[in-house]
Coordinates of C-alpha atoms and ligand atoms in Angstrom, one line a residue:
X1394 CA -0.1 -0.1 0.1
X1395 CA 2.7 2.3 1.1
X1396 CA 4.8 1.3 -1.9
X1397 CA 2.0 1.6 -4.2
X1398 CA 1.2 4.9 -3.0
X1399 CA 4.9 6.2 -3.2
X1400 CA 5.2 4.8 -6.7
X1401 CA 2.0 6.6 -7.8
X1402 CA 3.5 9.7 -6.2
X1403 CA 6.6 9.2 -7.9
X1404 CA 4.8 8.9 -11.1
X1405 CA 2.7 12.0 -10.6
X1406 CA 5.8 13.9 -9.9
X1407 CA 7.6 12.6 -12.9
X1408 CA 4.9 13.5 -15.4
X1409 CA 3.3 16.2 -13.5
X1410 CA 5.3 18.9 -15.3
X1411 CA 4.4 17.4 -18.6
X1412 CA 0.7 17.5 -17.8
X1413 CA 1.0 21.0 -16.5
X1414 CA 2.4 21.9 -19.9
X1415 CA -0.2 20.3 -21.9
X1416 CA -2.6 23.2 -22.9
X1417 CA -6.1 22.7 -21.7
X1418 CA -9.0 25.2 -20.7
X1419 CA -8.0 27.3 -17.5
X1420 CA -10.1 29.3 -15.4
X1421 CA -8.7 32.7 -14.3
X1422 CA -9.8 33.4 -10.7
X1423 CA -7.4 36.4 -10.0
X1424 CA -8.6 40.0 -10.3
X1425 CA -8.5 40.7 -14.0
X1426 CA -10.1 44.2 -14.1
X1427 CA -13.7 45.5 -13.9
X1428 CA -16.2 42.8 -14.0
X1429 CA -19.4 44.2 -12.4
X1430 CA -21.5 41.2 -13.6
X1431 CA -19.0 38.4 -12.5
X1432 CA -18.5 37.0 -15.9
X1433 CA -16.5 33.8 -15.8
X1434 CA -13.2 33.9 -17.4
X1435 CA -11.7 30.9 -19.1
X1436 CA -8.7 30.8 -21.5
X1437 CA -6.9 28.5 -23.8
X1438 CA -3.2 29.3 -24.2
X1439 CA -1.3 26.8 -26.3
X1440 CA 2.0 25.4 -25.6
X1441 CA 3.6 27.2 -28.6
X1442 CA 2.4 30.7 -28.6
X1443 CA 3.2 33.1 -31.4
X1444 CA 5.4 36.1 -30.5
X1445 CA 2.8 38.9 -29.5
X1446 CA 0.0 36.5 -29.9
X1447 CA -3.4 37.4 -31.4
X1448 CA -6.5 36.8 -29.3
X1449 CA -9.7 35.3 -30.3
X1450 CA -12.8 35.8 -27.9
X1451 CA -15.6 33.1 -28.4
X1452 CA -18.7 33.8 -26.2
X1453 CA -21.0 30.7 -26.0
X1454 CA -24.6 30.5 -26.9
X1455 CA -27.7 30.3 -24.5
X1456 CA -27.8 27.2 -22.4
X1457 CA -24.1 26.7 -23.2
X1458 CA -21.2 27.6 -21.2
X1459 CA -17.5 28.1 -21.7
X1460 CA -16.5 24.4 -21.4
X1461 CA -19.0 23.3 -23.9
X1462 CA -17.9 26.1 -26.2
X1463 CA -14.3 25.1 -26.0
X1464 CA -15.0 21.4 -26.6
X1465 CA -17.5 22.0 -29.4
X1466 CA -15.4 23.8 -31.9
X1467 CA -12.2 23.7 -33.7
X1468 CA -10.9 26.9 -32.3
X1469 CA -8.5 25.5 -29.7
X1470 CA -7.0 23.0 -32.2
X1471 CA -6.4 26.0 -34.6
X1472 CA -5.1 28.1 -31.8
X1473 CA -2.4 25.4 -31.1
X1474 CA -1.7 25.1 -34.8
X1475 CA -1.3 28.9 -35.2
X1476 CA -0.2 30.1 -31.8
X1477 CA -3.1 32.3 -30.9
X1478 CA -5.0 32.7 -27.5
X1479 CA -8.8 31.8 -27.2
X1480 CA -10.8 33.4 -24.4
X1481 CA -14.1 31.8 -23.6
X1482 CA -16.2 33.9 -21.4
X1483 CA -18.9 32.2 -19.3
X1484 CA -22.3 34.0 -18.7
X1485 CA -23.2 34.9 -15.1
X1486 CA -26.9 34.4 -16.0
X1487 CA -27.4 31.0 -14.6
X1488 CA -31.3 30.8 -15.6
X1489 CA -30.6 30.3 -19.2
X1490 CA -26.9 31.3 -19.7
X1491 CA -27.8 33.9 -22.5
X1492 CA -25.5 37.0 -22.5
X1493 CA -26.5 40.5 -21.5
X1494 CA -27.0 42.2 -24.7
X1495 CA -29.9 44.4 -23.5
X1496 CA -28.6 46.8 -20.8
X1497 CA -27.5 50.3 -21.6
X1498 CA -24.3 49.3 -19.6
X1499 CA -23.4 46.3 -21.9
X1500 CA -24.2 48.3 -24.9
X1501 CA -22.0 51.3 -24.0
X1502 CA -18.3 51.5 -23.9
X1503 CA -16.6 50.9 -20.5
X1504 CA -19.9 51.4 -18.8
X1505 CA -20.6 48.0 -17.3
X1506 CA -22.7 44.9 -18.0
X1507 CA -21.4 41.6 -19.4
X1508 CA -19.5 43.3 -22.3
X1509 CA -17.0 45.2 -19.7
X1510 CA -16.1 41.9 -18.1
X1511 CA -15.2 40.5 -21.4
X1512 CA -13.3 43.7 -22.5
X1513 CA -11.3 43.4 -19.1
X1514 CA -10.4 39.7 -19.9
X1515 CA -9.0 40.9 -23.3
X1516 CA -7.0 43.8 -21.7
X1517 CA -5.6 41.5 -19.0
X1518 CA -4.8 38.8 -21.6
X1519 CA -2.9 41.4 -23.8
X1520 CA -0.8 42.5 -20.8
X1521 CA -0.2 39.2 -19.4
X1522 CA 0.9 37.4 -22.7
X1523 CA 2.4 40.5 -24.4
X1524 CA -0.6 40.0 -26.9
X1525 CA -1.0 42.0 -30.1
X1526 CA -3.5 44.7 -29.2
X1527 CA -4.1 45.1 -32.9
X1528 CA -5.1 41.5 -33.4
X1529 CA -8.1 40.9 -31.2
X1530 CA -11.1 39.2 -32.8
X1531 CA -14.5 38.0 -31.7
X1532 CA -16.9 35.3 -33.0
X1533 CA -19.8 33.5 -31.8
X1534 CA -23.2 31.7 -32.4
X1535 CA -26.7 32.8 -31.5
X1536 CA -26.3 34.7 -28.1
X1537 CA -22.6 34.5 -28.7
X1538 CA -23.2 36.2 -32.2
X1539 CA -25.3 39.0 -30.3
X1540 CA -22.5 39.5 -27.9
X1541 CA -20.0 39.7 -30.8
X1542 CA -22.1 42.6 -32.3
X1543 CA -22.1 44.2 -29.0
X1544 CA -18.6 44.1 -28.5
X1545 CA -17.8 45.0 -32.0
X1546 CA -20.2 48.0 -31.5
X1547 CA -19.3 49.1 -28.0
X1548 CA -15.5 48.3 -28.2
X1549 CA -14.2 49.2 -31.7
X1550 CA -11.0 50.4 -30.3
X1551 CA -10.4 46.8 -28.8
X1552 CA -11.5 44.5 -31.7
X1553 CA -10.1 44.3 -35.2
X1554 CA -13.0 42.2 -36.5
X1555 CA -16.1 40.1 -35.6
X1556 CA -18.0 37.1 -36.9
X1557 CA -21.4 36.5 -36.0
X1558 CA -23.5 33.3 -36.6
X1559 CA -27.3 33.5 -36.5
X1560 CA -27.3 36.8 -34.5
X1561 CA -29.2 40.0 -34.3
X1562 CA -28.1 43.7 -35.0
X1563 CA -26.2 45.5 -32.3
X1564 CA -28.9 47.2 -30.0
X1565 CA -31.8 45.0 -31.3
X1566 CA -32.3 43.4 -27.8
X1567 CA -31.9 46.9 -26.0
X1568 CA -34.3 46.8 -23.0
X1569 CA -34.8 47.9 -19.4
X1570 CA -32.2 45.8 -17.4
X1571 CA -29.6 43.0 -17.8
X1572 CA -30.1 39.9 -19.9
X1573 CA -33.7 40.9 -21.0
X1574 CA -34.9 38.6 -23.9
X1575 CA -36.6 40.5 -26.6
X1576 CA -39.3 38.5 -28.4
X1577 CA -39.9 41.4 -30.7
X1578 CA -36.2 41.3 -31.9
X1579 CA -36.0 37.5 -32.0
X1580 CA -39.1 37.2 -34.2
X1581 CA -37.9 39.8 -36.6
X1582 CA -40.3 42.7 -35.5
X1583 CA -37.6 45.2 -34.8
X1584 CA -36.8 47.0 -38.0
X1585 CA -35.1 50.2 -38.6
X1586 CA -33.3 52.2 -41.1
X1587 CA -29.6 51.8 -41.6
X1588 CA -29.1 55.4 -40.3
X1589 CA -31.1 54.5 -37.2
X1590 CA -29.2 51.4 -36.6
X1591 CA -25.8 53.3 -37.1
X1592 CA -26.9 56.0 -34.7
X1593 CA -27.4 53.2 -32.2
X1594 CA -23.9 51.7 -32.6
X1595 CA -22.3 55.4 -32.5
X1596 CA -24.1 55.8 -29.2
X1597 CA -22.5 52.7 -28.0
X1598 CA -19.2 54.6 -27.8
X1599 CA -20.2 58.4 -27.7
X1600 CA -17.6 60.5 -29.2
X1601 CA -15.6 57.8 -31.0
X1602 CA -14.8 58.7 -34.5
X1603 CA -12.1 56.1 -35.3
X1604 CA -11.6 53.0 -37.3
X1605 CA -14.3 50.4 -37.3
X1606 CA -13.7 46.5 -37.0
X1607 CA -14.5 44.5 -40.1
X1608 CA -17.6 42.3 -39.8
X1609 CA -18.8 39.0 -41.2
X1610 CA -22.2 37.6 -40.5
X1611 CA -24.0 34.2 -41.3
X1612 CA -27.7 33.5 -41.1
X1613 CA -30.1 30.5 -42.1
X1614 CA -33.0 31.4 -44.1
X1615 CA -35.1 29.1 -41.9
X1616 CA -34.0 30.4 -38.6
X1617 CA -36.8 29.6 -36.1
X1618 CA -35.3 31.2 -33.1
X1619 CA -33.8 34.5 -34.3
X1620 CA -35.7 35.3 -37.5
X1621 CA -33.8 35.9 -40.8
X1622 CA -35.3 39.2 -41.0
X1623 CA -32.3 40.1 -38.4
X1624 CA -30.0 39.2 -41.2
X1625 CA -31.2 42.0 -43.4
X1626 CA -31.3 44.3 -40.4
X1627 CA -27.6 43.7 -39.8
X1628 CA -26.7 44.2 -43.3
X1629 CA -28.5 47.6 -43.1
X1630 CA -26.7 48.4 -39.7
X1631 CA -23.1 47.7 -40.7
X1632 CA -23.4 49.1 -44.1
X1633 CA -24.6 52.4 -42.5
X1634 CA -22.0 52.1 -40.0
X1635 CA -19.1 51.6 -42.7
X1636 CA -20.9 54.1 -45.2
X1637 CA -21.4 51.3 -47.9
X1638 CA -24.3 51.1 -50.3
X1639 CA -27.0 48.6 -49.8
X1640 CA -26.2 46.6 -52.9
X1641 CA -23.4 43.9 -52.6
X1642 CA -20.3 44.5 -54.7
X1643 CA -20.0 40.9 -55.3
X1644 CA -22.0 37.7 -54.7
X1645 CA -20.6 34.0 -54.7
X1646 CA -23.0 31.1 -54.6
X1647 CA -21.9 28.0 -52.8
X1648 CA -19.5 29.7 -50.3
X1649 CA -18.2 28.2 -47.9
X1650 CA -20.9 25.5 -48.1
X1651 CA -23.0 24.4 -50.9
X1652 CA -26.3 26.5 -50.9
X1653 CA -24.8 29.3 -48.9
X1654 CA -24.3 32.6 -50.8
X1655 CA -21.5 35.0 -49.8
X1656 CA -22.3 38.7 -50.5
X1657 CA -19.5 41.4 -49.9
X1658 CA -20.4 44.9 -49.2
X1659 CA -18.3 48.0 -50.1
X1660 CA -14.6 47.7 -50.8
X1661 CA -11.7 45.9 -49.2
X1662 CA -13.7 42.8 -48.5
X1663 CA -14.7 44.8 -45.3
X1664 CA -18.3 43.4 -44.8
X1665 CA -19.3 39.9 -45.7
X1666 CA -22.8 38.4 -45.3
X1667 CA -23.4 34.7 -45.8
X1668 CA -27.1 33.7 -46.4
X1669 CA -27.5 29.9 -45.7
X1670 CA -30.4 28.6 -47.7
X1671 CA -32.7 26.3 -45.8
X1672 CA -30.7 26.5 -42.7
X1673 CA -32.4 26.7 -39.4
X1674 CA -30.9 28.2 -36.2
X1675 CA -28.7 25.1 -35.8
X1676 CA -26.2 26.7 -38.2
X1677 CA -22.7 25.0 -38.7
X1678 CA -19.8 26.8 -37.5
X1679 CA -17.1 27.5 -40.1
X1680 CA -14.1 28.0 -37.9
X1681 CA -11.5 27.6 -40.8
X1682 CA -13.2 30.4 -42.9
X1683 CA -13.4 32.6 -39.8
X1684 CA -9.8 32.3 -38.6
X1685 CA -8.6 32.7 -42.3
X1686 CA -10.5 35.9 -42.6
X1687 CA -9.5 37.2 -39.4
X1688 CA -5.9 36.6 -40.5
X1689 CA -5.2 34.3 -37.6
X1690 CA -3.7 31.6 -39.8
X1691 CA -1.0 34.3 -40.9
X1692 CA 2.3 33.9 -39.0
X1693 CA 4.3 36.2 -41.1
X1694 CA 4.9 39.9 -40.8
X1695 CA 2.1 41.7 -42.7
X1696 CA -0.9 39.9 -41.0
X1697 CA -4.3 41.7 -41.0
X1698 CA -4.6 44.1 -38.1
X1699 CA -6.6 46.8 -36.5
X1700 CA -6.5 50.1 -38.3
X1701 CA -5.5 48.4 -41.7
X1702 CA -7.6 49.0 -44.8
X1703 CA -11.2 49.4 -44.9
X1704 CA -13.1 52.5 -44.1
X1705 CA -11.8 55.0 -41.5
X1706 CA -13.7 57.5 -39.3
X1707 CA -17.5 57.5 -39.9
Ligands
LIG260 C1 -26.3 54.7 -21.0 O1 -25.1 54.9 -20.1 C2 -24.3 55.9 -20.4 C3 -23.0 55.6 -19.7 O2 -23.3 55.2 -18.3 C4 -25.0 57.1 -20.1 O3 -24.2 58.2 -20.4 C5 -26.3 57.3 -21.0 O4 -26.9 58.4 -20.7 C6 -27.1 56.2 -20.9 N1 -28.2 56.0 -21.7 C7 -29.3 55.8 -21.5 C8 -30.3 55.7 -22.7 O5 -29.8 55.5 -20.4
LIG261 C1 -39.7 34.9 -40.0 O1 -40.6 36.0 -39.9 C2 -41.4 36.1 -41.2 C3 -42.3 37.2 -41.0 O2 -43.0 37.3 -39.9 C4 -42.3 34.8 -41.3 O3 -43.0 34.7 -42.5 C5 -41.3 33.5 -41.3 O4 -42.1 32.4 -41.2 C6 -40.4 33.6 -40.0 N1 -39.5 32.4 -40.3 C7 -39.4 31.2 -39.4 C8 -38.3 30.3 -39.9 O5 -40.1 31.3 -38.4

C-alpha cells in the first residue's frame, strides 16, 4: 500500500510538469479588472504561442457555457496550430446562460454589463501574454453572435474584426435591464433604417470617430429562433456604420458551403454576409473560414490588423 502510494506519487511527480504544460482550458480566478456582472473567465493558451499572440474571443450560446463552447469547436485546435489565444467567457446568467445584450451598460463602452467583463479579460490577456493589441477578434453563435455585435459596436478600439453566426443587430435586444430577452427582436419585428441602426452603434461609444472593425455575418433562411429578418437588419446596420451602399459589390454562390451565398459589401472585403439557404438556427460553425478571414492563420509580418485597410472614421 505504502509502496503503491509512493510509486503513484513518484509517477505523478515525474509526469506532473508534462501534464502541467499540456494546454487545456483554464479558469482565471485572480482579479483581472472591472467585471461588475461577474462573468466567468476561461482561457486557452497553447503550448507554442506566437510572439505577441493574437487573441480570439468566443462567447458561447444560450444554455451553453465556456467548457461546452471550448469542446464544441475547432478553435482550440486552430489556436494550437497557429499560436493564438482563445478567451471563452462564461455567462453569469444561470437561468438560461444567455448574454446580457440588452442593458445600456453592456451596450455602452466601459459602462458595465457583461461586455465590460469581457473587455477586461482581453485587456488582462494582452498585458499578461504580451498579446498583439491590433489582432483581437470575436466570434460566436446565437447569443454569442449577439455578444459579438455588442463588443464590435461598443469596443471598436479593442477589436479588429467580428464574425457573428445567427445573431441580431447591435442594439436590437436593447431593453430595461440586464439579460432581457426581446421576443420582438427574435421574431424579426424590430426593423429600422440603416441610419437609425448606425446611430445606435455610434451611441455605444459616444464621441468615438475612429476606425471600425471589419464584420462578417452568417444566417440561415429558416432560422426559427432568431428570424432571418435580423440578417437584413444587420446588413443595413453595418453598411450604414461603414458608409457602404445597400447593394453587394460581389455575390458568390456555394461559399463556403453548398447552398450558402456570400455577399460582400463596400470595398476591401470589409463586410461579408453569408445567407445559408434552408438552414435553421442550428447553423454549422465555419471555423476555418473565420480564422482565415481574421488573418489568424497568418504567421508572417504582414498579417491583418486593427486600423489596416477598410473605411476610416465614420
Ligand atoms: C447609457 O449609459 C451611459 C454611460 O453610463 C450614459 O451616459 C447614458 O446616458 C445612458 N443612456 C441611457 C439611454 O440610459
Ligand atoms: C420569420 O418571420 C417571417 C415574417 O414574420 C415569417 O413569415 C417567417 O415564417 C419567419 N421564419 C421562421 C423560420 O419562423
